[in-house]
C-alpha positions as CSV (number, residue, x, y, z in Angstrom):
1,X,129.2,106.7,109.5
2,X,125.4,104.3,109.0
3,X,126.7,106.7,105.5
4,X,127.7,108.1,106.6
5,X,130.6,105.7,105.8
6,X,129.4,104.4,102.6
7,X,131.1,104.9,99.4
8,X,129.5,102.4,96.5
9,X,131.1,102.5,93.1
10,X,129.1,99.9,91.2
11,X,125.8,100.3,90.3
12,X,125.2,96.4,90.9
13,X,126.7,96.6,94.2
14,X,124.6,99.9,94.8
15,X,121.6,98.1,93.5
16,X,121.7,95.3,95.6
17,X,122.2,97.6,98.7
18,X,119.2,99.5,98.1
19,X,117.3,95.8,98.4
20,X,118.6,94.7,101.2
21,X,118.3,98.1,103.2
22,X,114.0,98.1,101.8
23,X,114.5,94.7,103.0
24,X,115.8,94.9,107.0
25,X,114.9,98.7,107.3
26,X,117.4,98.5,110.1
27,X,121.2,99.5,110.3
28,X,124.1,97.3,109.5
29,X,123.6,98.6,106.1
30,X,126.4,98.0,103.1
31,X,129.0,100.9,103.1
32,X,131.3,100.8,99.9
33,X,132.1,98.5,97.8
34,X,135.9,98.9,97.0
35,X,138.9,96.5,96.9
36,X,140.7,97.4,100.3
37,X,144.0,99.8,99.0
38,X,147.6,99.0,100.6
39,X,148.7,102.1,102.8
40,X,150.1,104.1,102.8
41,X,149.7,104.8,98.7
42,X,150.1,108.6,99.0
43,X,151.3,110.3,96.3
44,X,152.0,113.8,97.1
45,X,148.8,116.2,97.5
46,X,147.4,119.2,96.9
47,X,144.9,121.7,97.6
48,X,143.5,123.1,100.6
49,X,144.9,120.0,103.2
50,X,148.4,120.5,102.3
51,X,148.2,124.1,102.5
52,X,146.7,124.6,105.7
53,X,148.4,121.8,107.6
54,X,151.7,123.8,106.6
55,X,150.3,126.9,108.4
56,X,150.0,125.5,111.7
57,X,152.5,126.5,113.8
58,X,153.9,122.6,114.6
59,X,154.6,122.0,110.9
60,X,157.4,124.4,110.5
61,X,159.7,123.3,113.1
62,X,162.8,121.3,112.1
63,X,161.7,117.5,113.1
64,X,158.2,118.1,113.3
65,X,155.6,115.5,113.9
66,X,153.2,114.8,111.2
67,X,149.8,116.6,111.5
68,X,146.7,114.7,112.2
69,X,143.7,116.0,111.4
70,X,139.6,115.3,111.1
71,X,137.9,115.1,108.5
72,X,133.8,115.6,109.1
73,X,132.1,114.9,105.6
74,X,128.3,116.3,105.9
75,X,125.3,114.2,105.3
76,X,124.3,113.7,101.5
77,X,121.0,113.1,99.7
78,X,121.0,109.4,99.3
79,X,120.0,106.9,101.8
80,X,123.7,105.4,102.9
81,X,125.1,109.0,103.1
82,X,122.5,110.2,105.9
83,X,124.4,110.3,109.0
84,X,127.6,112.3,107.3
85,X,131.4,110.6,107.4
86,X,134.5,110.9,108.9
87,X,138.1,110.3,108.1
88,X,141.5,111.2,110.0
89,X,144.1,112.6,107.9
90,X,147.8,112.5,108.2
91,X,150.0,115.3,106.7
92,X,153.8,114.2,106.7
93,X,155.4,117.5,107.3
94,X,158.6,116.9,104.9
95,X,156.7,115.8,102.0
96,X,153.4,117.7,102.1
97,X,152.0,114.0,101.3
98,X,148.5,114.2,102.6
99,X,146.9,110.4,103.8
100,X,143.5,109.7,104.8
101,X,142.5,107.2,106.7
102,X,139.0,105.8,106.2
103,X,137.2,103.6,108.1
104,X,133.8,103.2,105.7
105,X,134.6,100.6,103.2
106,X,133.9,96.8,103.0
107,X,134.6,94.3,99.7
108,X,131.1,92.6,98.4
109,X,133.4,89.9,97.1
110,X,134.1,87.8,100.2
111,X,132.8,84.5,100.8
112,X,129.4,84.6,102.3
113,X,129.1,88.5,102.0
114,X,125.5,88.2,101.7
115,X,124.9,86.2,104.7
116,X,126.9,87.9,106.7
117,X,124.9,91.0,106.1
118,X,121.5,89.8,106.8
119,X,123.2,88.4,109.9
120,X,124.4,91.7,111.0
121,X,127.9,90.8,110.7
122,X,129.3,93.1,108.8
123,X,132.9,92.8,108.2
124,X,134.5,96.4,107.2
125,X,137.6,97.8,106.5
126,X,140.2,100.6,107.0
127,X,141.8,101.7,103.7
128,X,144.8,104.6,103.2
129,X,143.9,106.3,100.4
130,X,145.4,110.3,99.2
131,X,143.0,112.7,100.7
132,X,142.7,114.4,97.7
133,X,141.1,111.2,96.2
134,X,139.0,110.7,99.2
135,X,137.4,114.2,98.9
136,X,136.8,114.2,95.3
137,X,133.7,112.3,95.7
138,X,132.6,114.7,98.3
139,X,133.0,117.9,96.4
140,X,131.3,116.2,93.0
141,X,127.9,115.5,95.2
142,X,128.0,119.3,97.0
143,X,128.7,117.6,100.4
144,X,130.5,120.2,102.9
145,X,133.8,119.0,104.1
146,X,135.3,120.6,107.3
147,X,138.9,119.6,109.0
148,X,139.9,120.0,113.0
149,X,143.7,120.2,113.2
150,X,144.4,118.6,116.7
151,X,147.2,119.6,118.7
152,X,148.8,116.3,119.6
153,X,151.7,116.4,121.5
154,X,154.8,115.3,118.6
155,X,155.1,111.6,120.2
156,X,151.2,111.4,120.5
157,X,150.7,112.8,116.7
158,X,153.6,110.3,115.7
159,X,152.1,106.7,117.5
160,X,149.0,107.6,116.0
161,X,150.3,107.9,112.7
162,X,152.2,104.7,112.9
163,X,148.8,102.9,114.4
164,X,146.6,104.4,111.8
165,X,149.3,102.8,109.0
166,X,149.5,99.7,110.6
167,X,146.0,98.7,110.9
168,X,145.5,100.1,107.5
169,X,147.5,97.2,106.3
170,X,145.2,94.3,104.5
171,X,145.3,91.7,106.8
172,X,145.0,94.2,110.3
173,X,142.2,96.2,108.0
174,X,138.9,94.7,109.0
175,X,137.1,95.2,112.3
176,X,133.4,93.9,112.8
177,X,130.9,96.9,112.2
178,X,127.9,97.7,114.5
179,X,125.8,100.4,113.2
180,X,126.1,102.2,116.6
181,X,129.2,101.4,118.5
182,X,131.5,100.3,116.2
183,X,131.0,102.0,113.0
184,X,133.5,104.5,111.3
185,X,133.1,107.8,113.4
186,X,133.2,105.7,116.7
187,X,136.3,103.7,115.3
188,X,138.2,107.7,114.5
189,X,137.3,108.3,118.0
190,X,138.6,105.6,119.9
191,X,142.1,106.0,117.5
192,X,141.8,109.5,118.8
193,X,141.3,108.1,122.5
194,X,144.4,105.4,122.2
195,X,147.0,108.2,120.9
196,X,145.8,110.4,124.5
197,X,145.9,107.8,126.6
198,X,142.0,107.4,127.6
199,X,141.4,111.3,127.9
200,X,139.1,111.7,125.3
201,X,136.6,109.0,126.8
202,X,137.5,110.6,130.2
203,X,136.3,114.7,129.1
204,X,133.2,113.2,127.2
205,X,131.5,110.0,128.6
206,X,130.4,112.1,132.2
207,X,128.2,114.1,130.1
208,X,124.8,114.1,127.8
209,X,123.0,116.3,126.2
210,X,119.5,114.0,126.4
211,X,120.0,112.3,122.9
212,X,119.3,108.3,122.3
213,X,120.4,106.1,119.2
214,X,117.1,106.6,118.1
215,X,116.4,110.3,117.9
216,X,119.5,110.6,116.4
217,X,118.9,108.2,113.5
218,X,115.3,109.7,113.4
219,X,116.3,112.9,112.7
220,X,119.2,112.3,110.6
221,X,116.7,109.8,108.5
222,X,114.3,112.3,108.1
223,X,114.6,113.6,105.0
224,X,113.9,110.0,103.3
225,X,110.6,108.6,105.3
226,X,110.8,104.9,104.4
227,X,114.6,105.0,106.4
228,X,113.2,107.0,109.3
229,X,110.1,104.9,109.2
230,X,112.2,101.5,109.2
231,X,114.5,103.0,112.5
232,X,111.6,104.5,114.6
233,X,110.0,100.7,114.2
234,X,112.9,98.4,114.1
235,X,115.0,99.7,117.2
236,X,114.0,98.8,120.5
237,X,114.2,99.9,124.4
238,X,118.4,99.9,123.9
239,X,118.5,102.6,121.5
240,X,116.3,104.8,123.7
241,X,118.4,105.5,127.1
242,X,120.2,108.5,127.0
243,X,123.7,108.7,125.6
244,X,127.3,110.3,127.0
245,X,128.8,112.8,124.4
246,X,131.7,109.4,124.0
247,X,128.4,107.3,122.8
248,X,126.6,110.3,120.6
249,X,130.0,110.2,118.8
250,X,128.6,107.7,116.8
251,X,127.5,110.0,114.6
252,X,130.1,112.1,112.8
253,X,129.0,115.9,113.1
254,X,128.5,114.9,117.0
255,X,132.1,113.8,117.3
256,X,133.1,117.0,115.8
257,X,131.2,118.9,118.6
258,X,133.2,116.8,121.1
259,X,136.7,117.7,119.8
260,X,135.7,121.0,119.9
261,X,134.9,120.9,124.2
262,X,137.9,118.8,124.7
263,X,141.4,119.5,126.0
264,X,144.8,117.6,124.9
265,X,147.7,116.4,127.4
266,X,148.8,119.7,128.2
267,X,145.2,121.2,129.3
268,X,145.3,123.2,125.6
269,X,142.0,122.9,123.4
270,X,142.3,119.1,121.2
271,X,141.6,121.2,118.4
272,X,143.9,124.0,117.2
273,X,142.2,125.3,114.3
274,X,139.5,124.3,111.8
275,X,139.0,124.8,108.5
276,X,136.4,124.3,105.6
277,X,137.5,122.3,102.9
278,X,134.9,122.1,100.8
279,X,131.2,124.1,100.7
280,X,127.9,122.4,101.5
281,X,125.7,123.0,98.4
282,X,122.7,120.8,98.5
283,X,119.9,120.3,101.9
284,X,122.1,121.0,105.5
285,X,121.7,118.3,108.5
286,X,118.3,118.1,109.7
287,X,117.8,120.3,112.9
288,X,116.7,118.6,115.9
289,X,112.8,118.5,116.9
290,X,110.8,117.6,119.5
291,X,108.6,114.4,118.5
292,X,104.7,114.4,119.2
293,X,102.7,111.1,120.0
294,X,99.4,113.0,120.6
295,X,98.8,113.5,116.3
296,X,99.3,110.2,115.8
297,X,96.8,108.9,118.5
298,X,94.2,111.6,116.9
299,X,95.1,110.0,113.7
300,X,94.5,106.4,115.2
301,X,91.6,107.4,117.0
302,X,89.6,108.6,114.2
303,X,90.5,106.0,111.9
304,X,89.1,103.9,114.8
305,X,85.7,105.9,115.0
306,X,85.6,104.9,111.2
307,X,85.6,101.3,111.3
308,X,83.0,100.9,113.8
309,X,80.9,103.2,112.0
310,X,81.7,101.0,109.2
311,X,80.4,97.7,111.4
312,X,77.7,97.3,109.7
313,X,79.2,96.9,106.7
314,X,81.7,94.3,107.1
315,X,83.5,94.3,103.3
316,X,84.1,97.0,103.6
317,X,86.0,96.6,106.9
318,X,87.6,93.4,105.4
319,X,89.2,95.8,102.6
320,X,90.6,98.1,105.0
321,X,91.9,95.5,107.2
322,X,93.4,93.2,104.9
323,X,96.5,95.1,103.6
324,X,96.6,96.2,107.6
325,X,97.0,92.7,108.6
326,X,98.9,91.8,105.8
327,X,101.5,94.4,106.4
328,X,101.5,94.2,110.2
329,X,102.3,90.7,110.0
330,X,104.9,90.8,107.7
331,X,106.4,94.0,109.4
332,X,105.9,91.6,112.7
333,X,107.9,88.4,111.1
334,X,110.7,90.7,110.3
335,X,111.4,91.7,113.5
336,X,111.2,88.6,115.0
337,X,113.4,87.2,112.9
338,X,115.4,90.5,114.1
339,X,115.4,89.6,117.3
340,X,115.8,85.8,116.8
341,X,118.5,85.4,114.5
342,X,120.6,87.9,113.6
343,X,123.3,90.0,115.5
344,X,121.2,93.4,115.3
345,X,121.7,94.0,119.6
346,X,119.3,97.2,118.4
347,X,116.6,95.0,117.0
348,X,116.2,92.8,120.1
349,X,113.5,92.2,122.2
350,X,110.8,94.5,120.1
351,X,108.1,96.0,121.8
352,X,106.4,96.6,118.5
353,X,105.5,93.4,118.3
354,X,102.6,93.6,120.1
355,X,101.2,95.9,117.6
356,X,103.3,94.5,114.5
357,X,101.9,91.0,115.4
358,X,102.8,88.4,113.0
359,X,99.2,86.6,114.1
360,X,97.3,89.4,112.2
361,X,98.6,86.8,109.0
362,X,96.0,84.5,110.8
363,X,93.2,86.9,110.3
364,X,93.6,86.9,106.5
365,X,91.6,83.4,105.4
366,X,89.0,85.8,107.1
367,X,89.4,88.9,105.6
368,X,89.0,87.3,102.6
369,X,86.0,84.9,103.2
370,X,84.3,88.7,104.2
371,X,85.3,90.1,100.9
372,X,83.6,87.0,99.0
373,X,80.5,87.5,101.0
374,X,81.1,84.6,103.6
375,X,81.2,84.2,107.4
376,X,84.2,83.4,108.6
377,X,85.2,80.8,111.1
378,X,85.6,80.9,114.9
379,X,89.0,80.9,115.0
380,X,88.8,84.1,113.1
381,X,87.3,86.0,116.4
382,X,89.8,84.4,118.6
383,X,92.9,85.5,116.9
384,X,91.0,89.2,116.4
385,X,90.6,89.4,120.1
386,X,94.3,87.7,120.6
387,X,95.6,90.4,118.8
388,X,94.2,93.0,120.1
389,X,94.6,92.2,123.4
390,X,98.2,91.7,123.2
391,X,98.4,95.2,121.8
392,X,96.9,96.1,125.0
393,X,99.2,94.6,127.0
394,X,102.2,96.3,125.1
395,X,100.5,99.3,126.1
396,X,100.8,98.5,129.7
397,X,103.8,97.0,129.9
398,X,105.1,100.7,128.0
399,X,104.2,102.3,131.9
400,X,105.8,99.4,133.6
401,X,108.7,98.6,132.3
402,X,112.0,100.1,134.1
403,X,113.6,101.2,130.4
404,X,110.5,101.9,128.0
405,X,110.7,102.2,124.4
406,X,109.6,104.7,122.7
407,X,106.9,103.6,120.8
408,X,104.0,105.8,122.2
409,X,103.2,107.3,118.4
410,X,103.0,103.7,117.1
411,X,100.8,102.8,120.0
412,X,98.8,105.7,119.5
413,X,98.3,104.6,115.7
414,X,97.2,101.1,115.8
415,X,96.3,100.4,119.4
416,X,92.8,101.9,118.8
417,X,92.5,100.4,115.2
418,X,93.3,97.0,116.6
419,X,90.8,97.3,119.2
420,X,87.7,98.4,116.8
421,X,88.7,96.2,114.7
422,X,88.0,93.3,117.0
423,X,84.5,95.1,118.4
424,X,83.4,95.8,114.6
425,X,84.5,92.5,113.4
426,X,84.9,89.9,116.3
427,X,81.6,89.9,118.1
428,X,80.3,86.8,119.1
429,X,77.6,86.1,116.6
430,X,78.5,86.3,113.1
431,X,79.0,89.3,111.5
432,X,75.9,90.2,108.9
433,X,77.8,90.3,105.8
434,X,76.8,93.0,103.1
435,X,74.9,92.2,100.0
């Protein structure tokens, strides 16, 4: 998975990635760049794959089914490998010819790529590539790689096989990505769900363990602040309801845990045995934690008691405020145009925005007629007020609504600066500017 499911090979392709991921801070990110591979190109394998799917009971008998397993790639240490991976492999029992089947790549070189990208319509693809090849990469970077053989009944095991080459073929291979419901642990899972008929989605959507889209991108973002930073204020009341185990799937390591709780046709565990395939060496999957709003009110409540001490000196309030504005409004046209026009579902409909406000742009002329020891115009107390009285009103409409989002550390952070602002700055006679 958003990767998670990303795999770049060019440093121009990896470059312009980076750019485009400062630039939306939101998912839908680019996820290899690779020309999609004809399946199934699988010369024969070796290493640990081969040799334990030709322990497993199934693979000895005369006739046998090929094995199917999952492959659960742990997060790495650079931004698009976050949230892990995932892969099903297919061993063909006669051959030892080892297939996996990944669902993470997308070609930079289609017409309107880059369009398509900022739109949030992502085209991506399934390529069959030899598993050996596909772990290489994984065991040069230190990322742990773990596989679940699944005990698939022999006409279950064989369909999926046959489905898995199939839609590996270049013109089935492409399916439209959506960072949380259609990305490439979700699209291993709901293979996994066709070959048993529906009783994967049965076993794990009627329970939930309390996590949302955005807790789990939080903490898997964690370790790199501007990506954690960019989810906790680009996603909105949708990515804050809690999710079945089937919709926590969309992350990779989560999936894993479901396979492990489920059951196959025959009331046996899905997964028969698992087996590491290559060591973790570098910083594990961040743990989960509880998230605090109350340090970041304290935070925003003290750097309010420090403006309107700082009333009386109003250049000095205009330098504080003028990046503030100037980033809150830029931060604010982003995710309007989020919400507006592009096919982000988890960027609609921002609450943020009433603290993110792109009118704080307005307040700039001002700012800097303060810094330049001027009074500034009328209109400049009317859109300070404006704004912070719509930041108010985000705050009550966070009690009212029927699905909050959760936002409270945010509100907690500028609510109060807003709001001094306005009182230091906004009063109805003109501020005395500093000589």
């Amino acid at each position: 998975m958003p990767a998670r499911c990303w795999r770049p090979r060019r440093p121009a392709a990896l470059l312009l990635q980076l750019l485009l991921a400062v630039a939306l801070c939101l998912p839908g990110l680019a996820a290899a760049s690779v020309t999609p591979v004809t399946p199934p190109v699988t010369p024969p394998a070796t290493g640990t794959i081969t040799e334990t799917a030709r322990d497993t009971p199934a693979s000895t008998a005369a006739g046998a089914a090929p094995r199917i397993g999952v492959l659960t790639m742990q997060p790495g240490s650079v931004f698009f490998e976050r949230f892990g991976h995932d892969a099903i492999v297919v061993v063909d029992p006669a051959s030892g010819q080892a297939t996996s089947y990944n669902f993470g790549y997308f070609d930079p070189s289609e017409p309107d790529f880059l369009a398509r990208f900022v739109r949030g319509e992502m085209l991506y693809h399934l390529v069959a590539l030899p598993a050996g090849q596909d772990l290489a990469q994984y065991r040069d970077a230190g990322r742990g790689v773990d596989v679940q053989w699944l005990d698939l009944a022999p006409e279950q095991a064989r369909a999926l096989a046959a489905a898995l080459a199939e839609r590996a073929r270049p013109e089935n291979s492409r399916y439209r990505y959506d960072y949380f419901t259609a990305n490439c642990a979700t699209q291993v899972r709901d293979a996994l769900d066709d070959a048993l008929g529906g009783a994967l989605k049965s076993q794990l959507s009627g329970r939930s363990r309390g996590n949302t889209y955005r807790s789990e991108a939080v903490r898997l973002a964690r370790p790199a602040p501007w990506m954690w930073l960019g989810f906790d204020l680009g996603l909105v009341p949708y990515a804050d309801r809690a999710l079945s185990r089937w919709e926590e799937a969309f992350v990779p390591m989560r999936l894993a845990d479901g396979l492990r709780e489920a059951r196959n046709s025959a009331g046996r565990p899905l997964v028969l045995s698992e087996e590491q395939l290559l060591p973790h060496r570098i910083a594990p999957e961040p743990a989960e934690a509880a998230r605090h709003w109350w340090p970041w009110a304290l935070a925003g409540l003290v750097l309010a008691a420090a403006a309107l001490a700082a009333r009386r000196r109003p250049r000095l309030l205009a330098g504080f405020a003028l990046p503030l504005w100037l980033l809150a409004g830029l931060a604010g046209l982003l995710l309007a145009y989020l919400w507006g026009f592009t096919a982000h579902q988890a960027g609609w409909a921002n609450r943020n925005l009433f603290l993110l406000n792109p009118l704080c742009l307005l307040l700039l002329p001002g700012a800097v007629a303060l810094l330049r020891r001027r009074v500034p115009g009328g209109v400049f107390r009317v859109v300070l007020w404006l704004v912070a009285a719509l930041a108010v009103l985000g705050w009550i409409l966070q009690w009212l609504s029927q699905q909050p989002q959760y936002n409270l550390p945010w509100i907690g952070l500028l609510l109060p600066l807003h709001a001094a602002l306005a009182i230091a700055l906004g009063r109805g006679r003109a501020p005395r500017v500093d000589r």
